[in-house]
Coordinates of C-alpha atoms in Angstrom, one line a residue:
X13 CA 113.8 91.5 83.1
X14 CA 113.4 87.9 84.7
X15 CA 111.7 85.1 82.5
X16 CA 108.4 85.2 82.4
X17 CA 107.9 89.0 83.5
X18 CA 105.7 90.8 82.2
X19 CA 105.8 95.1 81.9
X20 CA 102.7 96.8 81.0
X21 CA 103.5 99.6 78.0
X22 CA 102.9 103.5 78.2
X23 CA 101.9 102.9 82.3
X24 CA 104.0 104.9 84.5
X25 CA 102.5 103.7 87.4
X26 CA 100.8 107.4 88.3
X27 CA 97.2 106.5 87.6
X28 CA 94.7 104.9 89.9
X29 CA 94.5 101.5 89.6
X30 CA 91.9 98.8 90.3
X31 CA 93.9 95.5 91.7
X32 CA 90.8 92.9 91.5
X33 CA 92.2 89.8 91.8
X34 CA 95.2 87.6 92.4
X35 CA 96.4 84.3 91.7
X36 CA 99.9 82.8 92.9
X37 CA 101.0 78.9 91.7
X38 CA 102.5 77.7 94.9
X39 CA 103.3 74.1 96.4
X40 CA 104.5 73.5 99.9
X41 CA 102.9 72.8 103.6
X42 CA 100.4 75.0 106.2
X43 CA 98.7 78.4 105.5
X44 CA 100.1 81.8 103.6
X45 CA 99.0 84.9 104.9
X46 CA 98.6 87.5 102.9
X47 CA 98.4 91.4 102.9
X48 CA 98.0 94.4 100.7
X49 CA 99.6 97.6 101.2
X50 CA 99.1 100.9 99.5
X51 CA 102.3 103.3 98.8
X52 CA 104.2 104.2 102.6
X53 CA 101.9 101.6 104.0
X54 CA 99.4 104.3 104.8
X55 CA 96.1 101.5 103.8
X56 CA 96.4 97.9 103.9
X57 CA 94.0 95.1 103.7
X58 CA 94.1 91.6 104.6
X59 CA 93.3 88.7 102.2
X60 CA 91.9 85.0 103.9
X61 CA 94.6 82.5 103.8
X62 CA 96.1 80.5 101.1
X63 CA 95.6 76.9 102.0
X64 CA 99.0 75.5 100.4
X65 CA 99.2 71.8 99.6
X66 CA 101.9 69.3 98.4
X67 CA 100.6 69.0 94.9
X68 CA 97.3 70.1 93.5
X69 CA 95.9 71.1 89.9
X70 CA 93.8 74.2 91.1
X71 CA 95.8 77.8 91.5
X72 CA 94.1 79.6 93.8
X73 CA 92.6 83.1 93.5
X74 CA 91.9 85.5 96.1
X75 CA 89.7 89.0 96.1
X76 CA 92.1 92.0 96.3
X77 CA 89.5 94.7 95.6
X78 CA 91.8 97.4 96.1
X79 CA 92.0 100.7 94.8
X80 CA 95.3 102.4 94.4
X81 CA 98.5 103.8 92.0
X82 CA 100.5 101.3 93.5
X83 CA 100.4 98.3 96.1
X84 CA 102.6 96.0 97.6
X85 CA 102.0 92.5 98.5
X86 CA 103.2 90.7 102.0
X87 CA 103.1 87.1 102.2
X88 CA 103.8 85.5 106.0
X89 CA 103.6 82.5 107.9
X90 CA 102.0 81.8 111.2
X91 CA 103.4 78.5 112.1
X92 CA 106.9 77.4 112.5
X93 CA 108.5 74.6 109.9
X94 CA 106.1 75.3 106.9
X95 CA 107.0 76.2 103.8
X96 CA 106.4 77.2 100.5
X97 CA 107.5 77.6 96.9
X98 CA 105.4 80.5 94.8
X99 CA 106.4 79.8 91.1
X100 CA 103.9 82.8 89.7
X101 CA 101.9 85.3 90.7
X102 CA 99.4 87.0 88.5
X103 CA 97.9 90.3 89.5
X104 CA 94.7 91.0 87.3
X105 CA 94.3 95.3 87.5
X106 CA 92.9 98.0 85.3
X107 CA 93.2 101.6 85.2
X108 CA 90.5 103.4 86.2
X109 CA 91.2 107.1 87.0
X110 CA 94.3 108.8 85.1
X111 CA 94.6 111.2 87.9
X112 CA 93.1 111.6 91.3
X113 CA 89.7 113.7 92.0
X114 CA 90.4 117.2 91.8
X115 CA 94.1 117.2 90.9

């Protein structure tokens, strides 16, 4: 497991989650777009931009509100010859259903 990973006990990922928030330490230049997509890409949802800057103190948070047993994130660029170096990303969640509605 890398440094600084962290695996969630007993959670097999087959239970409905609630993805409320994420936060991602990042330095570097422009805007990173970013996207949420549910398992086979069958629901997505687009978060606002991440302004990235050179050096700053603040990690920024962004919404997610996004209901699902699993999601991936995409992070893009618009512009060409900016960058950007994510050192975390923190995905707050809780369980909220252990199966789906009439299952």
């Amino acid at each position: 497991m890398a440094r600084g990973a962290v695996s969630s006990e007993g959670s097999g990922g087959e239970n409905i989650q609630h993805f409320s928030t994420m936060r991602i330490r990042m330095v570097g230049t422009g805007d990173l777009m970013a996207v949420v997509h549910s398992m086979d890409y069958i629901k997505q949802k687009q978060l606002l931009p991440l302004h990235i800057f050179d050096k700053t103190r603040v990690q920024p948070n962004r919404i997610v509100n996004f209901v699902e047993q699993r999601v991936s994130f995409e992070f893009a660029h618009v512009v060409i010859d900016e960058f950007v170096k994510i050192n975390r990303i923190v995905v707050y969640m809780k369980e909220i259903y252990t199966s789906h509605p009439g299952a």
